[in-house]
PDB file of C-alpha atoms and ligand atoms in Angstrom:
ATOM      1  CA  MET N1111      94.636  91.438  92.288  1.00  0.00           C
ATOM      2  CA  TYR N1112      96.558  89.405  89.802  1.00  0.00           C
ATOM      3  CA  GLY N1113      98.750  86.356  89.635  1.00  0.00           C
ATOM      4  CA  TYR N1114      96.142  83.732  90.399  1.00  0.00           C
ATOM      5  CA  ILE N1115      93.721  81.709  88.345  1.00  0.00           C
ATOM      6  CA  LEU N1116      89.991  82.278  88.500  1.00  0.00           C
ATOM      7  CA  PHE N1117      87.236  80.777  86.425  1.00  0.00           C
ATOM      8  CA  GLU N1118      85.951  82.857  83.594  1.00  0.00           C
ATOM      9  CA  LEU N1119      82.461  84.058  84.145  1.00  0.00           C
ATOM     10  CA  LYS N1120      79.405  85.346  82.400  1.00  0.00           C
ATOM     11  CA  SER N1121      77.630  88.440  83.559  1.00  0.00           C
ATOM     12  CA  PHE N1122      75.369  87.648  86.491  1.00  0.00           C
ATOM     13  CA  ASN N1123      72.161  89.396  87.432  1.00  0.00           C
ATOM     14  CA  LEU N1124      71.918  91.302  90.634  1.00  0.00           C
ATOM     15  CA  LYS N1125      68.734  92.751  92.058  1.00  0.00           C
ATOM     16  CA  ASN N1126      67.334  96.259  92.455  1.00  0.00           C
ATOM     17  CA  GLY N1127      68.896  98.073  89.551  1.00  0.00           C
ATOM     18  CA  ILE N1128      72.408  96.738  89.970  1.00  0.00           C
ATOM     19  CA  HIS N1129      74.200  95.634  86.810  1.00  0.00           C
ATOM     20  CA  HIS N1130      77.395  93.696  86.446  1.00  0.00           C
ATOM     21  CA  ILE N1131      79.953  93.837  83.646  1.00  0.00           C
ATOM     22  CA  PRO N1132      82.816  91.337  83.634  1.00  0.00           C
ATOM     23  CA  LEU N1133      85.382  93.478  81.822  1.00  0.00           C
ATOM     24  CA  GLU N1134      88.376  91.789  80.180  1.00  0.00           C
ATOM     25  CA  LEU N1135      91.887  92.307  81.574  1.00  0.00           C
ATOM     26  CA  PRO N1136      95.186  92.102  79.668  1.00  0.00           C
ATOM     27  CA  TRP N1137      96.193  88.928  81.539  1.00  0.00           C
ATOM     28  CA  SER N1138      94.552  85.565  82.065  1.00  0.00           C
ATOM     29  CA  SER N1139      94.374  85.163  85.798  1.00  0.00           C
ATOM     30  CA  PRO N1140      91.997  86.609  86.761  1.00  0.00           C
ATOM     31  CA  GLY N1141      90.937  87.417  83.222  1.00  0.00           C
ATOM     32  CA  PHE N1142      88.153  89.813  84.240  1.00  0.00           C
ATOM     33  CA  VAL N1143      87.440  92.609  86.650  1.00  0.00           C
ATOM     34  CA  ASN N1144      83.881  93.104  87.840  1.00  0.00           C
ATOM     35  CA  VAL N1145      82.482  96.525  87.034  1.00  0.00           C
ATOM     36  CA  TYR N1146      79.209  97.274  88.819  1.00  0.00           C
ATOM     37  CA  LEU N1147      76.569  99.825  87.932  1.00  0.00           C
ATOM     38  CA  ILE N1148      74.264 100.845  90.721  1.00  0.00           C
ATOM     39  CA  GLU N1149      71.129 102.718  89.711  1.00  0.00           C
ATOM     40  CA  ASP N1150      70.726 106.048  91.486  1.00  0.00           C
ATOM     41  CA  LYS N1151      68.572 109.143  90.928  1.00  0.00           C
ATOM     42  CA  ASP N1152      68.701 109.863  87.201  1.00  0.00           C
ATOM     43  CA  GLY N1153      71.803 107.809  86.488  1.00  0.00           C
ATOM     44  CA  PHE N1154      74.265 105.243  87.779  1.00  0.00           C
ATOM     45  CA  ILE N1155      77.168 104.875  90.167  1.00  0.00           C
ATOM     46  CA  MET N1156      79.987 102.833  88.648  1.00  0.00           C
ATOM     47  CA  VAL N1157      82.164 100.744  90.933  1.00  0.00           C
ATOM     48  CA  ASP N1158      85.649 100.081  89.456  1.00  0.00           C
ATOM     49  CA  CYS N1159      86.461 100.339  85.760  1.00  0.00           C
ATOM     50  CA  GLY N1160      89.307  98.092  84.562  1.00  0.00           C
ATOM     51  CA  VAL N1161      92.696  98.894  83.052  1.00  0.00           C
ATOM     52  CA  ASN N1162      93.769 101.855  80.947  1.00  0.00           C
ATOM     53  CA  GLY N1163      93.757 101.597  77.160  1.00  0.00           C
ATOM     54  CA  ASP N1164      91.584 102.662  74.224  1.00  0.00           C
ATOM     55  CA  SER N1165      90.503  99.091  73.480  1.00  0.00           C
ATOM     56  CA  TYR N1166      89.340  98.582  77.072  1.00  0.00           C
ATOM     57  CA  TYR N1167      87.442 101.861  76.974  1.00  0.00           C
ATOM     58  CA  SER N1168      85.715 100.806  73.740  1.00  0.00           C
ATOM     59  CA  LEU N1169      84.829  97.464  75.288  1.00  0.00           C
ATOM     60  CA  LEU N1170      83.363  99.151  78.343  1.00  0.00           C
ATOM     61  CA  LEU N1171      81.260 101.465  76.145  1.00  0.00           C
ATOM     62  CA  GLU N1172      80.019  98.426  74.189  1.00  0.00           C
ATOM     63  CA  TYR N1173      78.916  96.688  77.373  1.00  0.00           C
ATOM     64  CA  LEU N1174      77.225  99.877  78.559  1.00  0.00           C
ATOM     65  CA  GLN N1175      75.422 100.170  75.243  1.00  0.00           C
ATOM     66  CA  LYS N1176      74.050  96.636  75.669  1.00  0.00           C
ATOM     67  CA  LEU N1177      72.625  97.760  79.001  1.00  0.00           C
ATOM     68  CA  GLU N1178      71.293 100.903  77.270  1.00  0.00           C
ATOM     69  CA  ILE N1179      73.463 103.075  79.470  1.00  0.00           C
ATOM     70  CA  HIS N1180      75.392 106.011  78.020  1.00  0.00           C
ATOM     71  CA  ILE N1181      78.605 107.220  79.657  1.00  0.00           C
ATOM     72  CA  SER N1182      76.804 110.509  80.360  1.00  0.00           C
ATOM     73  CA  ASN N1183      74.367 108.515  82.546  1.00  0.00           C
ATOM     74  CA  ILE N1184      77.195 107.710  84.964  1.00  0.00           C
ATOM     75  CA  ASN N1185      76.999 110.169  87.863  1.00  0.00           C
ATOM     76  CA  LEU N1186      79.962 108.889  89.829  1.00  0.00           C
ATOM     77  CA  LEU N1187      82.859 106.436  89.481  1.00  0.00           C
ATOM     78  CA  ILE N1188      84.108 104.899  92.728  1.00  0.00           C
ATOM     79  CA  GLY N1189      87.408 103.008  92.824  1.00  0.00           C
ATOM     80  CA  THR N1190      87.560 100.339  95.532  1.00  0.00           C
ATOM     81  CA  HIS N1191      91.359 100.512  95.670  1.00  0.00           C
ATOM     82  CA  MET N1192      94.403 101.789  93.816  1.00  0.00           C
ATOM     83  CA  HIS N1193      95.275  98.822  91.616  1.00  0.00           C
ATOM     84  CA  SER N1194      95.414  99.215  87.855  1.00  0.00           C
ATOM     85  CA  ASP N1195      92.755  96.573  87.163  1.00  0.00           C
ATOM     86  CA  HIS N1196      90.280  98.619  89.230  1.00  0.00           C
ATOM     87  CA  ILE N1197      91.110 102.237  88.384  1.00  0.00           C
ATOM     88  CA  GLY N1198      93.426 102.203  85.334  1.00  0.00           C
ATOM     89  CA  LEU N1199      90.683 103.515  83.082  1.00  0.00           C
ATOM     90  CA  SER N1200      89.497 106.186  85.525  1.00  0.00           C
ATOM     91  CA  THR N1201      91.307 109.102  83.859  1.00  0.00           C
ATOM     92  CA  LYS N1202      89.700 108.315  80.519  1.00  0.00           C
ATOM     93  CA  ILE N1203      86.255 108.103  82.160  1.00  0.00           C
ATOM     94  CA  ARG N1204      86.848 111.402  84.003  1.00  0.00           C
ATOM     95  CA  GLU N1205      87.581 113.008  80.630  1.00  0.00           C
ATOM     96  CA  SER N1206      83.973 112.129  79.745  1.00  0.00           C
ATOM     97  CA  GLY N1207      82.821 114.274  82.668  1.00  0.00           C
ATOM     98  CA  VAL N1208      82.326 111.565  85.287  1.00  0.00           C
ATOM     99  CA  PRO N1209      83.581 112.530  88.768  1.00  0.00           C
ATOM    100  CA  PHE N1210      85.945 110.026  90.358  1.00  0.00           C
ATOM    101  CA  ALA N1211      86.036 109.033  94.031  1.00  0.00           C
ATOM    102  CA  LEU N1212      88.587 107.139  96.108  1.00  0.00           C
ATOM    103  CA  PHE N1213      89.098 106.815  99.851  1.00  0.00           C
ATOM    104  CA  LYS N1214      90.577 109.962 101.405  1.00  0.00           C
ATOM    105  CA  ASN N1215      94.052 108.496 102.055  1.00  0.00           C
ATOM    106  CA  SER N1216      94.491 107.848  98.312  1.00  0.00           C
ATOM    107  CA  VAL N1217      96.173 111.264  97.912  1.00  0.00           C
ATOM    108  CA  ASP N1218      99.216 109.850  99.736  1.00  0.00           C
ATOM    109  CA  PHE N1219      99.664 107.115  97.119  1.00  0.00           C
ATOM    110  CA  ILE N1220      99.127 108.878  93.799  1.00  0.00           C
ATOM    111  CA  ASP N1221     102.858 109.274  93.070  1.00  0.00           C
ATOM    112  CA  ASP N1222     103.445 105.579  93.826  1.00  0.00           C
ATOM    113  CA  TYR N1223     100.574 104.635  91.540  1.00  0.00           C
ATOM    114  CA  ASN N1224     101.993 106.672  88.667  1.00  0.00           C
ATOM    115  CA  ASP N1225     105.631 105.631  89.063  1.00  0.00           C
ATOM    116  CA  TRP N1226     106.347 101.997  89.851  1.00  0.00           C
ATOM    117  CA  SER N1227     110.017 102.659  90.605  1.00  0.00           C
ATOM    118  CA  LEU N1228     108.695 104.636  93.610  1.00  0.00           C
ATOM    119  CA  ARG N1229     106.031 102.062  94.345  1.00  0.00           C
ATOM    120  CA  PHE N1230     108.518  99.196  94.629  1.00  0.00           C
ATOM    121  CA  LYS N1231     111.407 101.069  96.233  1.00  0.00           C
ATOM    122  CA  ASN N1232     110.601 100.057  99.814  1.00  0.00           C
ATOM    123  CA  LEU N1233     110.058  96.479  98.746  1.00  0.00           C
ATOM    124  CA  LYS N1234     113.536  96.239  97.242  1.00  0.00           C
ATOM    125  CA  ASP N1235     115.215  97.628 100.369  1.00  0.00           C
ATOM    126  CA  TYR N1236     113.100  95.408 102.577  1.00  0.00           C
ATOM    127  CA  ALA N1237     113.829  92.272 100.535  1.00  0.00           C
ATOM    128  CA  GLU N1238     117.548  93.038 100.625  1.00  0.00           C
ATOM    129  CA  LYS N1239     117.378  93.329 104.407  1.00  0.00           C
ATOM    130  CA  HIS N1240     115.810  89.880 104.612  1.00  0.00           C
ATOM    131  CA  ASN N1241     118.391  88.096 102.458  1.00  0.00           C
ATOM    132  CA  ALA N1242     116.613  87.978  99.127  1.00  0.00           C
ATOM    133  CA  PRO N1243     118.963  86.923  96.301  1.00  0.00           C
ATOM    134  CA  ASN N1244     120.258  89.435  93.752  1.00  0.00           C
ATOM    135  CA  SER N1245     118.094  87.955  91.009  1.00  0.00           C
ATOM    136  CA  PHE N1246     115.016  88.907  93.032  1.00  0.00           C
ATOM    137  CA  LEU N1247     116.328  92.399  93.811  1.00  0.00           C
ATOM    138  CA  ASN N1248     117.265  92.986  90.172  1.00  0.00           C
ATOM    139  CA  ASP N1249     113.813  91.908  89.107  1.00  0.00           C
ATOM    140  CA  ILE N1250     112.223  94.485  91.411  1.00  0.00           C
ATOM    141  CA  ALA N1251     114.643  97.180  90.210  1.00  0.00           C
ATOM    142  CA  SER N1252     113.692  96.480  86.594  1.00  0.00           C
ATOM    143  CA  ILE N1253     109.941  96.973  87.063  1.00  0.00           C
ATOM    144  CA  GLU N1254     108.594  99.763  84.866  1.00  0.00           C
ATOM    145  CA  THR N1255     105.224 101.467  85.088  1.00  0.00           C
ATOM    146  CA  PRO N1256     102.931  99.581  82.709  1.00  0.00           C
ATOM    147  CA  SER N1257     100.779 101.520  80.257  1.00  0.00           C
ATOM    148  CA  TYR N1258      97.669  99.654  81.468  1.00  0.00           C
ATOM    149  CA  ALA N1259      97.951 101.511  84.798  1.00  0.00           C
ATOM    150  CA  GLY N1260      97.405 104.878  83.091  1.00  0.00           C
ATOM    151  CA  LYS N1261      98.184 108.036  85.040  1.00  0.00           C
ATOM    152  CA  ILE N1262      95.888 109.337  87.719  1.00  0.00           C
ATOM    153  CA  SER N1263      95.588 112.658  89.513  1.00  0.00           C
ATOM    154  CA  LYS N1264      93.852 113.682  92.742  1.00  0.00           C
ATOM    155  CA  PRO N1265      90.296 112.303  92.753  1.00  0.00           C
ATOM    156  CA  ASP N1266      87.358 114.715  92.510  1.00  0.00           C
ATOM    157  CA  ILE N1267      85.851 113.262  95.670  1.00  0.00           C
ATOM    158  CA  LEU N1268      87.717 111.917  98.691  1.00  0.00           C
ATOM    159  CA  LEU N1269      85.505 109.459 100.535  1.00  0.00           C
ATOM    160  CA  ASP N1270      85.317 109.107 104.283  1.00  0.00           C
ATOM    161  CA  GLU N1271      83.736 106.245 106.199  1.00  0.00           C
ATOM    162  CA  GLY N1272      79.943 106.368 106.360  1.00  0.00           C
ATOM    163  CA  LYS N1273      77.138 107.296 103.981  1.00  0.00           C
ATOM    164  CA  ILE N1274      78.249 108.644 100.617  1.00  0.00           C
ATOM    165  CA  LYS N1275      77.010 112.206 100.149  1.00  0.00           C
ATOM    166  CA  ASP N1276      74.999 113.399  97.138  1.00  0.00           C
ATOM    167  CA  VAL N1277      73.825 109.859  96.418  1.00  0.00           C
ATOM    168  CA  LYS N1278      70.179 108.922  96.763  1.00  0.00           C
ATOM    169  CA  ARG N1279      70.747 105.293  97.688  1.00  0.00           C
ATOM    170  CA  ASN N1280      71.894 104.458 101.163  1.00  0.00           C
ATOM    171  CA  LEU N1281      75.409 103.532 100.101  1.00  0.00           C
ATOM    172  CA  THR N1282      78.068 103.364 102.802  1.00  0.00           C
ATOM    173  CA  THR N1283      81.863 103.420 102.597  1.00  0.00           C
ATOM    174  CA  ILE N1284      83.660 100.926 104.834  1.00  0.00           C
ATOM    175  CA  PHE N1285      87.429 101.330 105.084  1.00  0.00           C
ATOM    176  CA  THR N1286      88.918  97.837 104.669  1.00  0.00           C
ATOM    177  CA  PRO N1287      92.713  98.185 104.304  1.00  0.00           C
ATOM    178  CA  GLY N1288      94.972  95.131 104.029  1.00  0.00           C
ATOM    179  CA  HIS N1289      95.213  94.071 100.394  1.00  0.00           C
ATOM    180  CA  ASP N1290      95.733  97.735  99.579  1.00  0.00           C
ATOM    181  CA  ARG N1291      96.255 100.645 101.970  1.00  0.00           C
ATOM    182  CA  THR N1292      93.372 102.553 100.389  1.00  0.00           C
ATOM    183  CA  GLU N1293      90.873  99.723  99.965  1.00  0.00           C
ATOM    184  CA  ILE N1294      87.195 100.296 100.679  1.00  0.00           C
ATOM    185  CA  SER N1295      84.103  98.125 100.540  1.00  0.00           C
ATOM    186  CA  LEU N1296      80.696  99.595  99.763  1.00  0.00           C
ATOM    187  CA  PHE N1297      77.496  98.527 101.508  1.00  0.00           C
ATOM    188  CA  ASP N1298      74.182  99.023  99.734  1.00  0.00           C
ATOM    189  CA  GLU N1299      71.517  99.123 102.452  1.00  0.00           C
ATOM    190  CA  SER N1300      68.461  98.332 100.298  1.00  0.00           C
ATOM    191  CA  THR N1301      69.880  95.132  98.755  1.00  0.00           C
ATOM    192  CA  LYS N1302      72.226  94.223 101.619  1.00  0.00           C
ATOM    193  CA  ILE N1303      74.991  93.747  99.075  1.00  0.00           C
ATOM    194  CA  ILE N1304      78.616  94.484  99.901  1.00  0.00           C
ATOM    195  CA  PHE N1305      80.880  95.426  97.010  1.00  0.00           C
ATOM    196  CA  SER N1306      84.171  94.144  98.343  1.00  0.00           C
ATOM    197  CA  GLY N1307      86.757  95.026  95.690  1.00  0.00           C
ATOM    198  CA  ASP N1308      89.637  92.602  96.244  1.00  0.00           C
ATOM    199  CA  HIS N1309      89.256  92.540 100.020  1.00  0.00           C
ATOM    200  CA  ILE N1310      87.039  89.455  99.880  1.00  0.00           C
ATOM    201  CA  LEU N1311      87.193  87.181  96.833  1.00  0.00           C
ATOM    202  CA  PRO N1312      85.381  83.915  96.137  1.00  0.00           C
ATOM    203  CA  LYS N1313      88.215  81.520  95.287  1.00  0.00           C
ATOM    204  CA  ILE N1314      91.487  83.027  96.429  1.00  0.00           C
ATOM    205  CA  THR N1315      92.792  85.122  99.286  1.00  0.00           C
ATOM    206  CA  PRO N1316      94.228  88.432  98.075  1.00  0.00           C
ATOM    207  CA  PHE N1317      97.921  88.989  98.684  1.00  0.00           C
ATOM    208  CA  ILE N1318      99.052  91.303 101.465  1.00  0.00           C
ATOM    209  CA  PRO N1319     101.497  93.858 100.021  1.00  0.00           C
ATOM    210  CA  THR N1320     103.974  94.179 102.882  1.00  0.00           C
ATOM    211  CA  ASP N1321     107.076  96.231 102.062  1.00  0.00           C
ATOM    212  CA  ASN N1322     108.277  97.504 105.429  1.00  0.00           C
ATOM    213  CA  GLU N1323     108.259  96.394 109.049  1.00  0.00           C
ATOM    214  CA  ASN N1324     106.408  99.356 110.493  1.00  0.00           C
ATOM    215  CA  GLU N1325     103.000  98.285 109.281  1.00  0.00           C
ATOM    216  CA  ASP N1326     101.198  95.093 110.274  1.00  0.00           C
ATOM    217  CA  MET N1327      99.280  94.702 107.035  1.00  0.00           C
ATOM    218  CA  LEU N1328      97.960  91.261 107.918  1.00  0.00           C
ATOM    219  CA  ALA N1329      96.531  92.543 111.207  1.00  0.00           C
ATOM    220  CA  ASN N1330      94.902  95.381 109.251  1.00  0.00           C
ATOM    221  CA  TYR N1331      93.561  92.859 106.773  1.00  0.00           C
ATOM    222  CA  THR N1332      92.031  90.521 109.362  1.00  0.00           C
ATOM    223  CA  GLN N1333      90.538  93.474 111.266  1.00  0.00           C
ATOM    224  CA  SER N1334      88.938  94.549 107.991  1.00  0.00           C
ATOM    225  CA  LEU N1335      87.515  91.033 107.565  1.00  0.00           C
ATOM    226  CA  ASP N1336      86.014  91.249 111.069  1.00  0.00           C
ATOM    227  CA  LYS N1337      84.511  94.627 110.215  1.00  0.00           C
ATOM    228  CA  ILE N1338      82.663  93.181 107.215  1.00  0.00           C
ATOM    229  CA  TYR N1339      81.660  90.061 109.179  1.00  0.00           C
ATOM    230  CA  GLU N1340      79.769  92.256 111.644  1.00  0.00           C
ATOM    231  CA  ILE N1341      77.660  93.967 108.994  1.00  0.00           C
ATOM    232  CA  ASP N1342      74.232  92.525 108.378  1.00  0.00           C
ATOM    233  CA  HIS N1343      74.717  91.672 104.691  1.00  0.00           C
ATOM    234  CA  GLU N1344      73.484  88.865 102.459  1.00  0.00           C
ATOM    235  CA  ILE N1345      75.686  88.871  99.363  1.00  0.00           C
ATOM    236  CA  ILE N1346      79.204  89.927  98.542  1.00  0.00           C
ATOM    237  CA  ALA N1347      79.818  91.222  95.036  1.00  0.00           C
ATOM    238  CA  PRO N1348      83.608  90.911  94.657  1.00  0.00           C
ATOM    239  CA  GLY N1349      86.096  92.604  92.334  1.00  0.00           C
ATOM    240  CA  HIS N1350      86.787  89.334  90.517  1.00  0.00           C
ATOM    241  CA  GLY N1351      84.891  86.075  90.126  1.00  0.00           C
ATOM    242  CA  ASP N1352      81.352  85.098  90.966  1.00  0.00           C
ATOM    243  CA  ILE N1353      79.130  86.570  93.667  1.00  0.00           C
ATOM    244  CA  ILE N1354      79.554  85.155  97.163  1.00  0.00           C
ATOM    245  CA  SER N1355      76.192  83.980  98.443  1.00  0.00           C
ATOM    246  CA  LYS N1356      77.474  82.690 101.800  1.00  0.00           C
ATOM    247  CA  PRO N1357      79.673  85.617 102.787  1.00  0.00           C
ATOM    248  CA  HIS N1358      80.123  84.782 106.460  1.00  0.00           C
ATOM    249  CA  SER N1359      81.457  81.303 105.793  1.00  0.00           C
ATOM    250  CA  ARG N1360      83.747  82.720 103.076  1.00  0.00           C
ATOM    251  CA  ILE N1361      85.186  85.209 105.593  1.00  0.00           C
ATOM    252  CA  GLU N1362      85.746  82.361 108.070  1.00  0.00           C
ATOM    253  CA  GLN N1363      87.565  80.367 105.354  1.00  0.00           C
ATOM    254  CA  MET N1364      89.813  83.316 104.555  1.00  0.00           C
ATOM    255  CA  LYS N1365      90.708  83.791 108.191  1.00  0.00           C
ATOM    256  CA  LEU N1366      91.462  80.076 108.457  1.00  0.00           C
ATOM    257  CA  HIS N1367      93.836  80.297 105.483  1.00  0.00           C
ATOM    258  CA  HIS N1368      95.943  82.887 107.308  1.00  0.00           C
ATOM    259  CA  LYS N1369      95.744  81.001 110.601  1.00  0.00           C
ATOM    260  CA  ARG N1370      97.061  77.856 108.912  1.00  0.00           C
ATOM    261  CA  ARG N1371      99.906  79.776 107.304  1.00  0.00           C
ATOM    262  CA  THR N1372     100.981  81.312 110.629  1.00  0.00           C
ATOM    263  CA  GLU N1373     100.861  77.835 112.208  1.00  0.00           C
ATOM    264  CA  LYS N1374     103.058  76.507 109.421  1.00  0.00           C
ATOM    265  CA  ILE N1375     105.607  79.259 110.058  1.00  0.00           C
ATOM    266  CA  LEU N1376     105.611  78.531 113.797  1.00  0.00           C
ATOM    267  CA  ASN N1377     106.214  74.844 113.071  1.00  0.00           C
ATOM    268  CA  PHE N1378     109.217  75.677 110.870  1.00  0.00           C
ATOM    269  CA  LEU N1379     110.597  77.985 113.537  1.00  0.00           C
ATOM    270  CA  LYS N1380     110.225  75.293 116.209  1.00  0.00           C
ATOM    271  CA  GLU N1381     112.798  73.313 114.243  1.00  0.00           C
ATOM    272  CA  SER N1382     115.274  76.072 113.443  1.00  0.00           C
ATOM    273  CA  ASP N1383     115.799  79.816 112.982  1.00  0.00           C
ATOM    274  CA  PHE N1384     115.338  81.104 109.447  1.00  0.00           C
ATOM    275  CA  THR N1385     115.992  84.280 107.507  1.00  0.00           C
ATOM    276  CA  GLY N1386     113.000  85.888 105.818  1.00  0.00           C
ATOM    277  CA  TRP N1387     114.061  84.577 102.433  1.00  0.00           C
ATOM    278  CA  GLU N1388     114.599  81.028 103.766  1.00  0.00           C
ATOM    279  CA  MET N1389     111.066  81.158 105.110  1.00  0.00           C
ATOM    280  CA  VAL N1390     109.791  82.125 101.650  1.00  0.00           C
ATOM    281  CA  GLU N1391     111.520  78.983 100.319  1.00  0.00           C
ATOM    282  CA  ASN N1392     110.047  76.865 103.121  1.00  0.00           C
ATOM    283  CA  LEU N1393     106.520  78.045 102.448  1.00  0.00           C
ATOM    284  CA  PHE N1394     106.749  78.145  98.656  1.00  0.00           C
ATOM    285  CA  PRO N1395     109.085  75.317  97.633  1.00  0.00           C
ATOM    286  CA  ARG N1396     107.909  75.211  94.006  1.00  0.00           C
ATOM    287  CA  LYS N1397     109.641  77.355  91.396  1.00  0.00           C
ATOM    288  CA  LEU N1398     107.648  80.561  90.904  1.00  0.00           C
ATOM    289  CA  ASP N1399     107.772  83.181  88.177  1.00  0.00           C
ATOM    290  CA  ALA N1400     108.957  86.694  89.076  1.00  0.00           C
ATOM    291  CA  LEU N1401     105.495  88.069  89.882  1.00  0.00           C
ATOM    292  CA  ASN N1402     104.416  85.138  92.027  1.00  0.00           C
ATOM    293  CA  LEU N1403     107.769  85.098  93.818  1.00  0.00           C
ATOM    294  CA  ARG N1404     107.230  88.752  94.701  1.00  0.00           C
ATOM    295  CA  LEU N1405     103.770  87.959  96.052  1.00  0.00           C
ATOM    296  CA  ALA N1406     105.205  84.992  97.992  1.00  0.00           C
ATOM    297  CA  PHE N1407     107.858  87.208  99.607  1.00  0.00           C
ATOM    298  CA  GLN N1408     105.293  89.811 100.651  1.00  0.00           C
ATOM    299  CA  GLU N1409     102.883  87.184 101.937  1.00  0.00           C
ATOM    300  CA  THR N1410     105.628  85.545 104.007  1.00  0.00           C
ATOM    301  CA  MET N1411     106.855  88.811 105.512  1.00  0.00           C
ATOM    302  CA  ALA N1412     103.269  89.846 106.318  1.00  0.00           C
ATOM    303  CA  HIS N1413     102.867  86.687 108.395  1.00  0.00           C
ATOM    304  CA  LEU N1414     106.248  87.078 110.111  1.00  0.00           C
ATOM    305  CA  ILE N1415     105.433  90.661 111.145  1.00  0.00           C
ATOM    306  CA  TYR N1416     101.994  89.564 112.328  1.00  0.00           C
ATOM    307  CA  LEU N1417     103.495  86.833 114.533  1.00  0.00           C
ATOM    308  CA  GLU N1418     106.153  89.212 115.839  1.00  0.00           C
ATOM    309  CA  ASN N1419     103.474  91.706 116.888  1.00  0.00           C
ATOM    310  CA  LYS N1420     101.588  88.899 118.613  1.00  0.00           C
ATOM    311  CA  GLY N1421     104.740  88.198 120.652  1.00  0.00           C
ATOM    312  CA  ARG N1422     105.213  84.694 119.200  1.00  0.00           C
ATOM    313  CA  ILE N1423     108.484  85.261 117.313  1.00  0.00           C
ATOM    314  CA  LYS N1424     111.338  87.770 117.210  1.00  0.00           C
ATOM    315  CA  GLN N1425     114.170  88.919 114.967  1.00  0.00           C
ATOM    316  CA  GLU N1426     117.808  88.466 115.832  1.00  0.00           C
ATOM    317  CA  ASN N1427     121.015  89.514 114.081  1.00  0.00           C
ATOM    318  CA  LYS N1428     123.406  86.648 113.423  1.00  0.00           C
ATOM    319  CA  ASN N1429     126.392  86.745 111.034  1.00  0.00           C
ATOM    320  CA  ASN N1430     125.137  90.019 109.508  1.00  0.00           C
ATOM    321  CA  SER N1431     121.748  88.496 108.684  1.00  0.00           C
ATOM    322  CA  ILE N1432     118.364  88.840 110.314  1.00  0.00           C
ATOM    323  CA  TYR N1433     117.015  85.536 111.607  1.00  0.00           C
ATOM    324  CA  TRP N1434     113.507  84.855 112.839  1.00  0.00           C
ATOM    325  CA  LYS N1435     113.266  82.899 116.086  1.00  0.00           C
ATOM    326  CA  ILE N1436     110.428  81.428 118.048  1.00  0.00           C
ATOM    327  CA  ILE N1437     109.885  82.893 121.532  1.00  0.00           C
TER     328      ILE N1437
HETATM  329 ZN1   ZN P1343      91.915  93.258  91.375  1.00  0.00          ZN
END
């Protein structure tokens, strides 16, 4: 997750052998990713690891040293999802002999992770279809793979839903797609802590990376929220920001945010039909930089697809453009 402002934080203490490292990121918002170390057998399970780069690896080792943990004490690295701020450093850590785990569908997205011209190809075509201006399309076409993403290869372990094997703790994988197609949350039974990656965050709602009309990413996202809501947990330890001590009310707030946005779209469409890009301008009237404009486009299209699947709106071709209409 990037593109939004979060408060900087100090390392917070979690119970039962769980350590937290707020590891610096190469941008300011959010400026840190939360790396967690969960004590297990004769070592630790690491959850997420930050961006690629020698300086970030050195920083991570320094933090580990302060906790008196050596890299050889890490038995397993689990990535919550395939974003560079969560797994960029994974290849470097694997080189130190630590096995790396992602959700099983991650194998379908490795090429996209490693080559951002592939990763953003659908988005460009989709934006063009929905009347995005050339400046926006050119911006997408000019995106290059950043060095902080690193290069990844097939993980050593492909996780399925349920209890993680070869781990002493009762640690469960919960598939929570929406913000990323591969996103998982982890539930630690003994502490009732959920490690949520970017699926649930304390101050912001993660963006929904829609880039085609065949997937209802927002429906997937809200279903994933419901899945976590049902679990008997006490704390959420997110991928960025402070711990969430009232997780159920935070989930309700996040659902409300999306409900309000869909209501806003319906109100616009009661007045007139709009193209996808016009709706972006309705919802985000302030001037945005290239990254935030991209997030705004994806967020808008995610809500339009969601409403279309709920039977509230439809698409219609008019003057060679696709317009969204209320039903
Ligand atoms: Zn993130």
